Coordinates of C-alpha atoms and ligand atoms in Angstrom, one line a residue:
M26 CA 0.0 0.0 0.0
N27 CA 1.3 3.4 -0.9
S28 CA 1.4 6.1 1.8
P29 CA -0.8 9.2 1.2
V30 CA 2.4 11.2 0.4
E31 CA 3.4 8.7 -2.2
E32 CA 0.0 8.8 -3.6
I33 CA 0.1 12.6 -4.0
K34 CA 3.5 12.2 -5.7
S35 CA 2.4 9.7 -8.2
E36 CA -0.8 11.6 -8.8
K37 CA 1.4 14.6 -9.7
R38 CA 3.6 12.5 -11.9
I39 CA 0.5 11.3 -13.8
L40 CA -0.6 14.9 -14.2
L41 CA 2.9 15.8 -15.5
L42 CA 3.0 13.0 -18.0
K43 CA -0.4 14.0 -19.2
Y44 CA 0.6 17.6 -19.5
L45 CA 3.7 16.6 -21.5
K46 CA 1.7 14.4 -23.8
K47 CA -0.9 17.0 -24.4
N48 CA 1.7 19.7 -25.2
H49 CA 4.0 17.3 -27.1
S50 CA 3.2 18.5 -30.6
R51 CA 3.3 22.1 -29.5
Y52 CA 6.9 22.0 -28.3
E53 CA 8.3 19.2 -30.3
T54 CA 10.4 21.2 -32.6
L55 CA 11.6 23.6 -30.0
F56 CA 12.4 20.7 -27.7
S57 CA 14.1 18.4 -30.1
Y58 CA 16.2 20.8 -32.0
N59 CA 17.2 23.1 -29.2
E60 CA 20.9 23.8 -28.8
D61 CA 20.5 23.8 -25.1
S62 CA 20.0 20.7 -23.0
I63 CA 16.4 20.5 -22.0
F64 CA 15.0 18.0 -19.5
V65 CA 11.9 17.6 -17.5
L66 CA 11.9 16.6 -13.8
D67 CA 9.1 15.4 -11.7
I68 CA 8.8 16.8 -8.3
E69 CA 10.9 14.0 -6.9
G70 CA 13.8 14.9 -9.2
H71 CA 13.4 12.1 -11.7
V72 CA 14.1 12.9 -15.3
V73 CA 11.0 12.1 -17.2
Q74 CA 11.9 13.5 -20.5
S75 CA 15.1 14.9 -22.2
N76 CA 16.0 16.3 -25.6
P77 CA 18.8 15.0 -27.9
T78 CA 21.2 17.8 -26.9
F79 CA 20.9 16.7 -23.3
Q80 CA 21.5 13.0 -24.3
Q81 CA 24.5 13.9 -26.4
L82 CA 26.0 16.0 -23.6
T83 CA 25.4 13.6 -20.8
G84 CA 25.9 10.3 -22.7
Y85 CA 22.7 8.8 -21.4
S86 CA 20.5 7.2 -24.0
H87 CA 16.8 8.0 -24.4
T88 CA 15.7 4.9 -22.6
E89 CA 18.3 5.2 -19.8
V90 CA 17.0 8.7 -19.2
D91 CA 13.4 7.8 -19.1
E92 CA 13.9 4.9 -16.9
K93 CA 16.2 5.7 -14.1
L94 CA 18.0 9.0 -14.3
K95 CA 17.7 11.1 -11.2
L96 CA 18.8 14.6 -10.5
Q97 CA 21.6 13.5 -8.1
L98 CA 23.2 11.3 -10.8
L99 CA 23.7 14.3 -13.0
F100 CA 25.8 16.4 -10.8
P101 CA 29.1 16.0 -9.0
I102 CA 28.7 15.4 -5.3
D103 CA 29.9 18.9 -4.3
Q104 CA 27.2 20.5 -6.5
I105 CA 24.3 18.4 -5.4
N106 CA 23.3 20.5 -2.4
R107 CA 23.1 23.6 -4.4
V108 CA 21.2 22.0 -7.2
F109 CA 18.6 20.6 -4.9
H110 CA 18.3 23.9 -3.1
H111 CA 17.5 25.5 -6.5
F112 CA 15.3 22.6 -7.5
S113 CA 13.2 22.8 -4.3
N114 CA 12.8 26.5 -5.0
A115 CA 11.5 25.7 -8.4
V116 CA 9.0 23.2 -6.9
L117 CA 7.8 26.0 -4.7
G118 CA 7.2 28.1 -7.8
R119 CA 10.3 30.1 -8.2
F120 CA 12.5 30.5 -11.4
P121 CA 16.1 29.9 -10.3
N122 CA 19.0 30.4 -12.6
F123 CA 22.5 29.3 -11.7
D124 CA 25.8 28.1 -13.0
C125 CA 27.0 24.6 -12.0
K126 CA 28.9 21.6 -13.2
I127 CA 27.3 18.6 -14.7
I128 CA 28.8 15.1 -14.8
T129 CA 28.4 12.8 -17.8
K130 CA 27.8 9.1 -17.8
I131 CA 31.5 8.6 -18.3
G132 CA 32.6 11.1 -15.7
E133 CA 33.3 14.2 -17.9
I134 CA 32.5 17.5 -16.4
F135 CA 30.8 20.4 -18.2
D136 CA 29.9 23.8 -17.1
L137 CA 26.2 24.6 -17.5
N138 CA 24.0 27.5 -16.8
I139 CA 20.7 26.1 -15.7
S140 CA 17.3 27.6 -15.5
F141 CA 14.6 25.7 -13.6
I142 CA 11.1 26.6 -14.7
P143 CA 8.2 25.2 -12.7
I144 CA 5.4 23.4 -14.6
S145 CA 2.0 24.0 -13.1
V146 CA -1.2 22.1 -13.9
D147 CA -4.4 23.1 -12.2
D148 CA -2.6 25.5 -9.9
Q149 CA -0.3 22.9 -8.6
I150 CA 3.4 22.4 -9.5
V151 CA 3.8 19.0 -11.0
G152 CA 7.3 19.2 -12.4
V153 CA 10.1 21.4 -13.5
W154 CA 11.6 22.3 -16.9
A155 CA 15.3 22.4 -16.8
V156 CA 17.2 24.3 -19.5
G157 CA 20.9 23.9 -19.4
K158 CA 23.2 26.1 -21.5
D159 CA 26.6 24.6 -22.0
I160 CA 29.0 27.4 -20.9
T161 CA 32.2 25.3 -20.9
E162 CA 33.4 27.0 -24.0
L163 CA 32.4 30.4 -22.7
K164 CA 34.1 29.7 -19.5
R165 CA 37.2 28.6 -21.3
K166 CA 37.2 31.7 -23.4
K167 CA 36.7 33.9 -20.3
E168 CA 39.5 32.1 -18.6
E169 CA 41.7 32.6 -21.6
I170 CA 40.9 36.3 -21.7
R171 CA 41.6 36.6 -18.0
K172 CA 45.0 34.9 -18.5
V173 CA 45.9 37.2 -21.3
E174 CA 44.8 40.2 -19.3
E175 CA 46.8 38.9 -16.3
M176 CA 49.8 38.5 -18.4
Q177 CA 49.5 41.9 -19.8
R178 CA 49.1 43.3 -16.4
V179 CA 52.2 41.5 -15.2
L180 CA 54.1 42.8 -18.1
T181 CA 53.0 46.4 -17.8
D182 CA 53.3 46.5 -14.1
N183 CA 56.8 45.1 -14.1
I184 CA 58.2 46.9 -17.0
L185 CA 61.2 48.6 -15.5
D186 CA 62.9 49.0 -18.8
V187 CA 62.4 51.6 -21.5
I188 CA 63.1 50.4 -24.9
I189 CA 64.5 53.1 -27.2
S190 CA 65.4 52.7 -30.8
T191 CA 67.7 55.3 -32.3
N192 CA 68.8 55.9 -35.9
L193 CA 72.4 56.5 -36.9
Q194 CA 72.2 60.2 -36.0
G195 CA 71.0 59.3 -32.5
E196 CA 67.4 60.4 -33.1
I197 CA 64.8 58.5 -31.2
V198 CA 62.7 56.6 -33.7
Y199 CA 60.8 54.5 -31.2
V200 CA 60.3 54.6 -27.5
S201 CA 58.3 52.1 -25.4
P202 CA 55.2 53.4 -23.5
S203 CA 57.1 52.6 -20.2
S204 CA 59.0 55.7 -20.8
E205 CA 56.1 57.6 -19.3
Y206 CA 56.4 55.7 -16.1
I207 CA 60.1 55.7 -15.9
L208 CA 61.2 59.0 -17.4
G209 CA 57.9 60.9 -17.2
Y210 CA 57.9 61.5 -21.0
E211 CA 55.1 60.2 -23.1
P212 CA 56.7 58.6 -26.1
N213 CA 55.5 61.3 -28.6
E214 CA 57.2 63.9 -26.5
I215 CA 60.7 62.6 -27.1
I216 CA 60.3 60.9 -30.5
N217 CA 62.7 62.5 -33.1
Q218 CA 64.8 64.0 -30.3
N219 CA 68.4 63.2 -30.1
V220 CA 68.9 60.7 -27.3
L221 CA 72.1 62.4 -26.1
A222 CA 70.1 65.5 -25.3
L223 CA 68.6 63.6 -22.4
V224 CA 72.0 62.5 -21.0
H225 CA 73.7 64.4 -18.2
P226 CA 76.3 66.8 -19.6
D227 CA 79.0 65.1 -17.6
D228 CA 78.1 61.8 -19.1
V229 CA 77.5 62.8 -22.7
K230 CA 81.0 62.2 -23.9
N231 CA 81.1 58.8 -22.5
A232 CA 77.7 57.9 -23.9
Y233 CA 78.6 59.2 -27.3
D234 CA 81.8 57.2 -27.4
N235 CA 79.9 54.1 -26.4
R236 CA 77.4 54.6 -29.2
K237 CA 80.3 55.0 -31.7
K238 CA 81.8 51.8 -30.5
V239 CA 78.5 49.9 -31.0
L240 CA 78.2 51.4 -34.5
S241 CA 81.7 50.6 -35.5
S242 CA 82.2 47.2 -33.9
Q243 CA 78.6 46.2 -34.6
E244 CA 78.6 44.4 -31.3
N245 CA 76.3 44.9 -28.2
G246 CA 77.3 47.5 -25.8
R247 CA 76.7 48.2 -22.1
D248 CA 76.9 51.6 -20.5
S249 CA 75.6 53.5 -17.6
F250 CA 74.9 57.2 -17.4
R251 CA 72.5 59.7 -15.9
I252 CA 69.4 60.6 -17.9
R253 CA 67.2 63.6 -17.4
K254 CA 63.5 62.9 -16.5
K255 CA 60.8 65.2 -17.5
S256 CA 60.8 66.6 -14.0
G257 CA 64.4 67.7 -14.5
E258 CA 65.7 65.2 -12.1
Y259 CA 68.5 62.9 -13.2
I260 CA 68.5 59.2 -12.6
W261 CA 71.2 56.6 -13.2
V262 CA 70.4 54.2 -15.9
E263 CA 72.1 51.2 -17.3
S264 CA 71.8 50.8 -21.1
L265 CA 72.2 47.6 -23.1
S266 CA 72.5 48.5 -26.8
K267 CA 72.2 46.2 -29.7
P268 CA 72.9 47.2 -33.3
I269 CA 70.2 46.3 -35.8
I270 CA 72.0 45.3 -39.0
A271 CA 70.6 45.3 -42.5
H272 CA 70.6 41.9 -44.2
D273 CA 71.7 43.2 -47.5
T274 CA 74.2 46.0 -46.9
L275 CA 75.4 44.7 -43.5
H276 CA 75.3 48.2 -42.2
V277 CA 73.8 49.2 -38.9
L278 CA 70.3 50.6 -39.3
E279 CA 69.4 51.4 -35.8
I280 CA 70.5 50.8 -32.3
V281 CA 67.9 49.4 -29.9
S282 CA 68.7 50.1 -26.3
V283 CA 67.1 48.7 -23.2
I284 CA 67.4 51.3 -20.5
R285 CA 66.9 50.4 -16.8
D286 CA 66.7 52.7 -13.8
I287 CA 69.6 51.8 -11.5
T288 CA 69.5 54.8 -9.2
E289 CA 68.6 52.6 -6.2
R290 CA 71.3 50.1 -7.1
K291 CA 73.9 52.9 -7.5
K292 CA 72.9 54.3 -4.1
V293 CA 73.3 50.9 -2.5
E294 CA 76.6 50.5 -4.3
E295 CA 77.8 53.9 -3.2
E296 CA 76.9 53.2 0.4
A297 CA 78.7 49.9 0.3
K298 CA 81.7 51.6 -1.1
K299 CA 81.6 54.3 1.6
R300 CA 81.3 51.7 4.2
E301 CA 84.2 49.8 2.8
E302 CA 86.2 53.0 2.7
T303 CA 85.5 53.7 6.3
Y304 CA 86.4 50.2 7.2
R305 CA 89.6 50.5 5.1
N306 CA 90.5 53.7 6.8
L307 CA 89.9 52.1 10.1
V308 CA 92.3 49.4 9.3
E309 CA 94.7 51.6 7.4
Y310 CA 95.2 54.0 10.2
S311 CA 94.8 51.6 13.1
P312 CA 97.5 52.0 15.7
D313 CA 98.1 48.3 15.3
A314 CA 99.8 46.9 12.2
V315 CA 97.5 44.7 10.2
I316 CA 98.6 42.2 7.6
I317 CA 96.3 39.9 5.6
A318 CA 98.2 36.9 4.4
K319 CA 97.6 33.7 2.6
D320 CA 100.2 31.1 3.4
S321 CA 103.4 33.1 3.4
L322 CA 102.1 35.6 0.9
I323 CA 101.3 39.1 2.0
L324 CA 98.0 40.2 0.4
F325 CA 97.5 43.4 2.3
I326 CA 99.3 45.6 4.8
N327 CA 98.2 48.8 6.4
E328 CA 100.2 52.1 6.8
T329 CA 101.1 51.3 10.4
G330 CA 102.4 47.9 9.3
A331 CA 104.5 49.3 6.5
R332 CA 106.0 51.8 8.9
L333 CA 106.6 49.2 11.6
F334 CA 108.6 47.1 9.3
G335 CA 110.6 50.1 8.1
A336 CA 109.3 50.1 4.6
A337 CA 109.4 53.3 2.6
N338 CA 106.3 52.1 0.7
K339 CA 104.0 49.1 0.8
R340 CA 105.4 47.7 -2.4
E341 CA 108.7 46.9 -0.6
I342 CA 106.6 44.7 1.7
F343 CA 104.7 42.9 -1.0
N344 CA 108.1 41.7 -2.4
K345 CA 108.7 39.9 0.9
T346 CA 107.2 36.8 2.3
L347 CA 106.0 36.5 5.8
D348 CA 108.8 34.1 6.7
E349 CA 111.3 36.7 5.9
M350 CA 109.7 39.0 8.4
V351 CA 109.8 36.6 11.3
H352 CA 113.0 35.9 13.3
P353 CA 114.2 32.3 12.5
D354 CA 113.8 31.4 16.2
F355 CA 110.1 31.9 15.8
H356 CA 109.5 30.1 12.5
Q357 CA 108.4 27.0 14.2
I358 CA 105.8 28.6 16.4
A359 CA 104.6 30.8 13.5
K360 CA 104.0 27.7 11.4
E361 CA 102.0 26.1 14.2
R362 CA 99.9 29.1 14.7
E363 CA 99.3 29.5 11.0
L364 CA 97.8 26.0 10.8
N365 CA 95.7 26.9 13.8
V366 CA 94.3 30.0 12.2
M367 CA 93.7 28.2 8.9
A368 CA 91.7 25.6 10.9
G369 CA 89.4 28.5 11.9
H370 CA 90.8 29.4 15.3
V371 CA 91.7 32.8 16.7
T372 CA 95.0 32.9 18.3
E373 CA 95.8 35.0 21.3
F374 CA 98.4 37.8 21.3
T375 CA 101.8 36.2 21.7
E376 CA 105.3 37.8 21.8
F377 CA 107.3 37.3 18.6
K378 CA 110.6 38.5 17.5
L379 CA 110.2 40.1 14.1
L380 CA 112.6 41.5 11.5
R381 CA 112.4 44.9 9.8
L382 CA 113.3 45.2 6.2
D383 CA 116.8 46.3 7.1
G384 CA 117.2 43.1 9.1
S385 CA 117.0 44.7 12.6
E386 CA 114.9 42.9 15.2
F387 CA 112.1 44.1 17.2
V388 CA 109.6 42.5 19.6
A389 CA 105.9 42.6 19.0
E390 CA 102.7 40.8 20.0
V391 CA 101.0 39.0 17.3
K392 CA 97.4 37.7 17.0
G393 CA 95.9 35.7 14.1
I394 CA 92.3 35.7 13.0
P395 CA 90.8 33.6 10.2
T396 CA 89.2 35.8 7.6
I397 CA 88.0 35.8 4.0
Y398 CA 89.9 38.1 1.7
E399 CA 89.0 38.4 -2.0
N400 CA 87.0 35.2 -1.7
Q401 CA 89.7 33.1 -0.3
L402 CA 90.5 31.9 3.2
A403 CA 93.2 34.1 4.6
R404 CA 94.8 35.2 7.9
H405 CA 94.1 38.6 9.4
I406 CA 97.3 39.2 11.5
I407 CA 97.4 42.0 14.1
I408 CA 100.9 43.1 15.1
R409 CA 101.3 45.3 18.2
D410 CA 104.6 47.0 18.6
I411 CA 105.6 46.6 22.2
T412 CA 109.0 48.2 22.1
E413 CA 107.7 51.4 23.7
R414 CA 105.8 49.4 26.3
K415 CA 108.8 47.3 27.1
K416 CA 110.8 50.5 27.6
T417 CA 108.2 52.0 29.8
H418 CA 108.1 48.8 31.8
E419 CA 111.9 49.0 32.2
L420 CA 111.6 52.6 33.2
L421 CA 109.0 51.9 35.7
L422 CA 111.2 49.2 37.2
N423 CA 113.9 51.8 37.2
S424 CA 111.9 54.4 39.0
E425 CA 110.8 51.7 41.4
K426 CA 114.5 51.1 42.0
L427 CA 115.0 54.8 42.4
S428 CA 112.4 55.1 45.0
V429 CA 113.8 52.1 46.8
A430 CA 117.2 53.9 46.6
G431 CA 115.5 57.0 47.9
Q432 CA 114.1 55.2 50.8
L433 CA 117.4 53.5 51.5
A434 CA 119.1 56.9 51.5
A435 CA 116.4 58.2 53.9
G436 CA 117.1 55.2 56.1
I437 CA 120.8 55.9 56.1
A438 CA 120.1 59.5 56.8
H439 CA 118.2 58.5 59.8
E440 CA 121.0 56.3 61.0
V441 CA 123.6 58.9 60.4
R442 CA 121.7 61.5 62.2
N443 CA 121.9 59.7 65.6
P444 CA 125.7 59.3 65.7
L445 CA 125.8 62.9 64.4
T446 CA 123.9 64.2 67.4
A447 CA 126.3 62.3 69.7
I448 CA 129.3 63.8 67.9
K449 CA 127.8 67.3 68.1
G450 CA 127.3 66.9 71.8
F451 CA 130.9 65.8 72.4
L452 CA 132.1 68.5 70.2
Q453 CA 130.4 71.1 72.3
I454 CA 132.0 69.7 75.5
M455 CA 135.4 69.6 73.8
E456 CA 134.9 73.2 72.6
T457 CA 134.4 74.5 76.2
E458 CA 137.5 72.6 77.3
D459 CA 139.8 73.4 74.5
N460 CA 140.5 77.1 74.0
N461 CA 143.3 76.7 71.5
H462 CA 141.3 75.5 68.5
K463 CA 138.3 77.9 68.6
S464 CA 138.4 78.6 64.9
F465 CA 138.5 74.8 64.1
F466 CA 135.5 74.2 66.3
E467 CA 133.6 76.9 64.5
I468 CA 134.3 75.4 61.1
I469 CA 133.4 71.9 62.3
Q470 CA 130.2 73.3 63.8
S471 CA 129.0 74.9 60.6
E472 CA 129.9 71.9 58.5
M473 CA 128.0 69.7 60.9
D474 CA 125.0 72.0 60.6
R475 CA 125.2 71.6 56.9
I476 CA 125.3 67.8 57.1
E477 CA 122.3 68.0 59.3
L478 CA 120.4 70.1 56.9
I479 CA 121.1 67.9 54.0
L480 CA 120.1 64.9 56.0
S481 CA 116.8 66.4 56.9
E482 CA 116.2 67.2 53.2
L483 CA 116.9 63.6 52.3
L484 CA 114.3 62.6 55.0
V485 CA 111.8 64.9 53.4
L486 CA 112.2 63.2 50.1
A487 CA 111.6 59.8 51.7
K488 CA 108.0 60.6 52.6
P489 CA 106.4 62.0 49.5
H490 CA 103.0 60.4 50.1
E491 CA 102.2 62.1 53.4
L492 CA 100.0 65.0 52.3
K493 CA 99.9 67.8 54.9
F494 CA 98.7 71.2 54.0
N495 CA 100.2 74.0 56.1
A496 CA 100.7 77.7 56.0
V497 CA 104.3 78.0 54.8
D498 CA 106.5 81.0 54.2
L499 CA 107.5 80.7 50.5
I500 CA 110.8 82.5 50.7
T501 CA 112.1 80.4 53.6
L502 CA 111.1 77.3 51.7
L503 CA 113.0 78.5 48.6
E504 CA 116.0 79.4 50.7
N505 CA 116.1 75.9 52.2
V506 CA 115.9 74.2 48.8
K507 CA 118.6 76.6 47.5
T508 CA 120.9 75.5 50.3
L509 CA 120.2 71.9 49.5
I510 CA 121.2 72.3 45.8
D511 CA 123.9 74.8 46.3
T512 CA 126.7 72.3 46.9
Q513 CA 126.0 70.4 43.7
A514 CA 125.6 73.7 41.8
V515 CA 128.9 75.1 43.0
L516 CA 130.6 71.9 42.0
N517 CA 129.3 72.5 38.4
G518 CA 130.3 76.1 38.4
I519 CA 126.7 77.3 38.8
Q520 CA 125.6 80.3 40.7
I521 CA 122.1 80.3 42.2
T522 CA 120.5 83.6 43.0
L523 CA 117.2 84.2 44.8
N524 CA 115.5 87.5 44.0
Y525 CA 112.3 88.7 45.7
N526 CA 110.8 92.0 46.7
I527 CA 108.1 90.8 49.0
H528 CA 108.5 89.2 52.4
N529 CA 106.1 87.2 54.5
L530 CA 104.5 85.4 51.5
T531 CA 102.5 82.6 52.9
I532 CA 101.1 79.8 50.8
H533 CA 99.0 76.8 51.8
C534 CA 100.8 73.8 50.7
D535 CA 102.3 70.4 51.5
Q536 CA 105.7 71.7 52.2
N537 CA 107.5 68.4 51.3
Q538 CA 105.8 68.1 48.0
L539 CA 106.4 71.7 47.0
K540 CA 110.1 71.2 48.0
Q541 CA 110.2 68.3 45.6
V542 CA 108.9 70.5 42.8
F543 CA 111.6 73.1 43.5
I544 CA 114.3 70.5 43.7
N545 CA 113.2 68.9 40.4
L546 CA 113.2 72.3 38.6
L547 CA 116.6 73.3 40.0
K548 CA 118.1 69.9 39.2
N549 CA 116.9 70.1 35.6
A550 CA 118.5 73.6 35.4
V551 CA 121.8 72.3 36.8
E552 CA 121.8 69.4 34.5
A553 CA 121.2 71.7 31.5
M554 CA 124.4 73.6 32.3
P555 CA 127.2 71.1 32.3
D556 CA 129.7 73.9 31.7
G557 CA 128.3 76.2 34.4
G558 CA 126.1 79.2 34.3
N559 CA 123.5 81.0 36.4
I560 CA 120.2 80.1 37.9
T561 CA 117.9 82.9 39.0
I562 CA 114.9 82.3 41.1
E563 CA 112.5 85.3 41.0
V564 CA 109.4 85.7 43.2
K565 CA 106.7 88.2 42.2
Q566 CA 103.2 88.7 43.4
Y567 CA 100.6 88.2 40.6
G568 CA 97.3 89.9 41.2
F569 CA 95.9 89.8 44.7
S570 CA 95.9 86.2 45.3
M571 CA 98.7 84.6 43.3
V572 CA 102.4 84.4 43.2
K573 CA 104.7 83.7 40.3
I574 CA 108.0 82.0 40.8
Y575 CA 110.5 81.9 37.9
F576 CA 113.3 79.5 37.6
K577 CA 115.6 80.9 34.9
D578 CA 118.8 79.2 33.7
T579 CA 121.4 80.0 31.1
G580 CA 121.6 76.4 29.9
R581 CA 121.3 74.9 26.4
G582 CA 117.5 75.1 26.3
M583 CA 115.4 72.8 24.3
P584 CA 114.2 72.7 20.7
Q585 CA 110.5 73.0 20.0
E586 CA 109.9 69.3 19.4
I587 CA 111.3 68.4 22.8
L588 CA 109.5 71.3 24.5
K589 CA 106.3 69.9 23.2
R590 CA 106.9 66.5 24.8
V591 CA 108.3 67.7 28.1
G592 CA 106.0 66.6 30.9
E593 CA 105.0 63.4 29.2
P594 CA 105.7 60.6 31.6
F595 CA 109.1 59.0 31.0
F596 CA 110.0 61.5 28.4
T597 CA 113.7 62.2 28.9
T598 CA 116.7 63.2 26.8
K599 CA 119.2 62.2 29.5
Q600 CA 121.2 59.1 29.7
D601 CA 120.0 58.3 33.1
G602 CA 117.0 60.5 33.3
T603 CA 113.6 59.2 34.5
G604 CA 111.5 61.6 32.6
L605 CA 109.3 61.9 35.7
G606 CA 110.4 65.2 37.2
I607 CA 108.3 67.6 35.2
M608 CA 105.3 65.4 35.2
I609 CA 105.3 65.0 39.0
S610 CA 106.0 68.7 39.5
K611 CA 103.0 69.6 37.2
Q612 CA 100.8 67.2 39.1
I613 CA 101.8 68.6 42.5
V614 CA 101.4 72.3 41.4
E615 CA 98.0 71.5 40.0
N616 CA 97.0 69.8 43.2
H617 CA 97.9 73.1 44.9
G618 CA 95.6 75.1 42.5
G619 CA 98.5 76.3 40.5
N620 CA 100.1 76.0 37.1
I621 CA 103.4 75.5 35.3
N622 CA 104.5 77.2 32.0
I623 CA 107.8 76.6 30.2
W624 CA 109.7 78.8 27.7
S625 CA 113.0 77.8 26.2
D626 CA 115.5 78.7 23.5
E627 CA 119.2 78.5 23.0
Q628 CA 119.7 81.2 25.6
G629 CA 118.2 79.1 28.3
T630 CA 115.0 78.0 29.9
I631 CA 112.4 79.8 32.0
I632 CA 110.0 77.9 34.1
E633 CA 107.1 79.8 35.4
L634 CA 105.3 78.5 38.5
I635 CA 102.0 80.1 39.5
L636 CA 100.6 79.4 43.0
P637 CA 97.8 80.8 45.1
I638 CA 98.7 82.8 48.2
A639 CA 97.1 82.0 51.5
S640 CA 94.6 84.8 52.5
E641 CA 96.1 85.3 56.0
R642 CA 99.7 86.5 56.2
L643 CA 102.3 84.9 58.3
H644 CA 104.1 87.1 60.9
Ligands
LIG30 P1 114.6 64.0 33.5 O1 115.2 65.2 34.2 O2 114.7 62.8 34.3 O3 115.0 63.9 32.1 P2 112.3 65.7 33.6 O4 110.8 65.4 33.5 O5 112.7 66.4 34.8 O6 113.0 64.3 33.4 O7 112.7 66.5 32.3 C1 112.3 66.0 31.0 C2 113.2 66.6 29.9 O8 112.9 68.0 29.8 C3 114.7 66.5 30.2 O9 115.2 65.3 29.8 C4 115.2 67.6 29.4 O10 115.4 67.3 28.0 C5 114.1 68.7 29.4 N1 114.3 69.7 30.4 C6 113.7 69.9 31.5 N2 114.1 71.0 32.1 C7 115.1 71.6 31.3 C8 115.9 72.8 31.4 N3 115.9 73.6 32.4 N4 116.7 73.0 30.3 C9 116.8 72.2 29.3 N5 116.0 71.0 29.2 C10 115.2 70.7 30.2
LIG31 MG1 114.6 66.1 35.9

């Protein structure tokens, strides 16, 4: 037994079939000869009738269609939902139209545009006409057009080249539309113009010569120059030129040039060049010598390096091998380290004995770093000259020794002072008892006083680190120092004079330190006059609050280049000088809020010492 729903359905199907039969003659021609696929569906989606176009397209025979073809068999799975949606709309009386794919009996796929048209009999919908237009071809054509368009778009969007064709005179006979985008000129604005008129004045000669070469050699040319845009701005372009040669005469007819904007590239190149230059300068003028070597071959050396090895120019170095620059004692270790670096390791600074071009030896610290130079594995060698440092080190040791000697002297002074006190005591007793040798006793007494003074000065020198600021009378201080130096001075035929026109000049100072300054300056003056001379010490008030003390000698003075360096630690021109005197003096004076100035010529040297005066006066 059929259900009521089934009954309604078959009832409708009967109505549909009746309808089709009744209208058969009316639509026969239209139906059978139609170029579109036409089929009729009952409301359940069964195909009840189809035209030959449909049968051809789908591959189902007339009987196959009538008997069992259902809507869902006609469409690929992914389309079925959509189709049924439209179909049910048609069953509800709507007229849907849509594109979809249809699948043939043998599995081919075609694109169709389908219209569903409801069929109503007695006000009820009993079936649906389906008219399918094959749009496969249309789609293909559309696709093709889209591809062509896409390709054109790709081409036009990416055309960074201007193609210019010029005749023998250089007149532009063709220019590609891209010129508008790249140069700002529409093609007709520059056609017939001479191409060289667009080239930057500084580049014209070059561009002209290159054209001539292409014309005469009949070979392609490559060139870069600046070209003027319509806006007046110049851009760098690269131009590839090809001569077009006539078949018959074999003469050049035209030159076709492909011109590309390389402004950006130029900029990048220039920046890279600048960076490299900076880097090169860094290396070139680095305080360390730098050598780049491959095996024993020197590929690069910087200025410092050339100087270090005593070369007048770098070429002299390039004629040498690295082995020739290393002391034979160090060849073995150099070889080992070379292998190490070539294996990719950085070696630490190590002391090496190296040889200058003239064969003399020097000591340096050497470090090796693996690097790439001109595309090959090489060694970046840093050489640090340590001659100076060694010397400084020795001097430091020396001054260390000196200070030890100073302390020793101070110790001795201390020891000598005790017996001296005893001797002085006995001498006084003897003096009272012996009236015959009064003058002798006086001499002994004054010599003893002198010894005592010198000893006490030595003791002062022994304690340079105890800083004690006191109000001190400057003139007394200077007199004391003068006394101390006088003996040595007289031995050298030197006269020391102290000139001053003010008394009671008090300064706040560490007496011992200031004494050391005066001794240093006086000793230098004495040492500058091996054949004798005069030293004048002058004291003058300077403004309200300062005093100037001049130490003038009549010694040999110093030339400008030495004067410039005086005061550098360890700078000395003396065989056993320490080169510390002036430096220490400067430091002390500056610590006292003062200053030192030096003048010098062949007539002698003047040292000016400026110091602040204490506000209260000593009485
Ligand atoms: P040093 O006396 O140990 O050499 P200094 O620092 O005291 O060290 O002096 C440095 C150098 O300055 C001396 O070697 C000398 O060349 C120069 N110099 C200093 N004072 C004088 C001077 N009065 N006359 C000439 N040269 C001087
Ligand atoms: Mg000195």
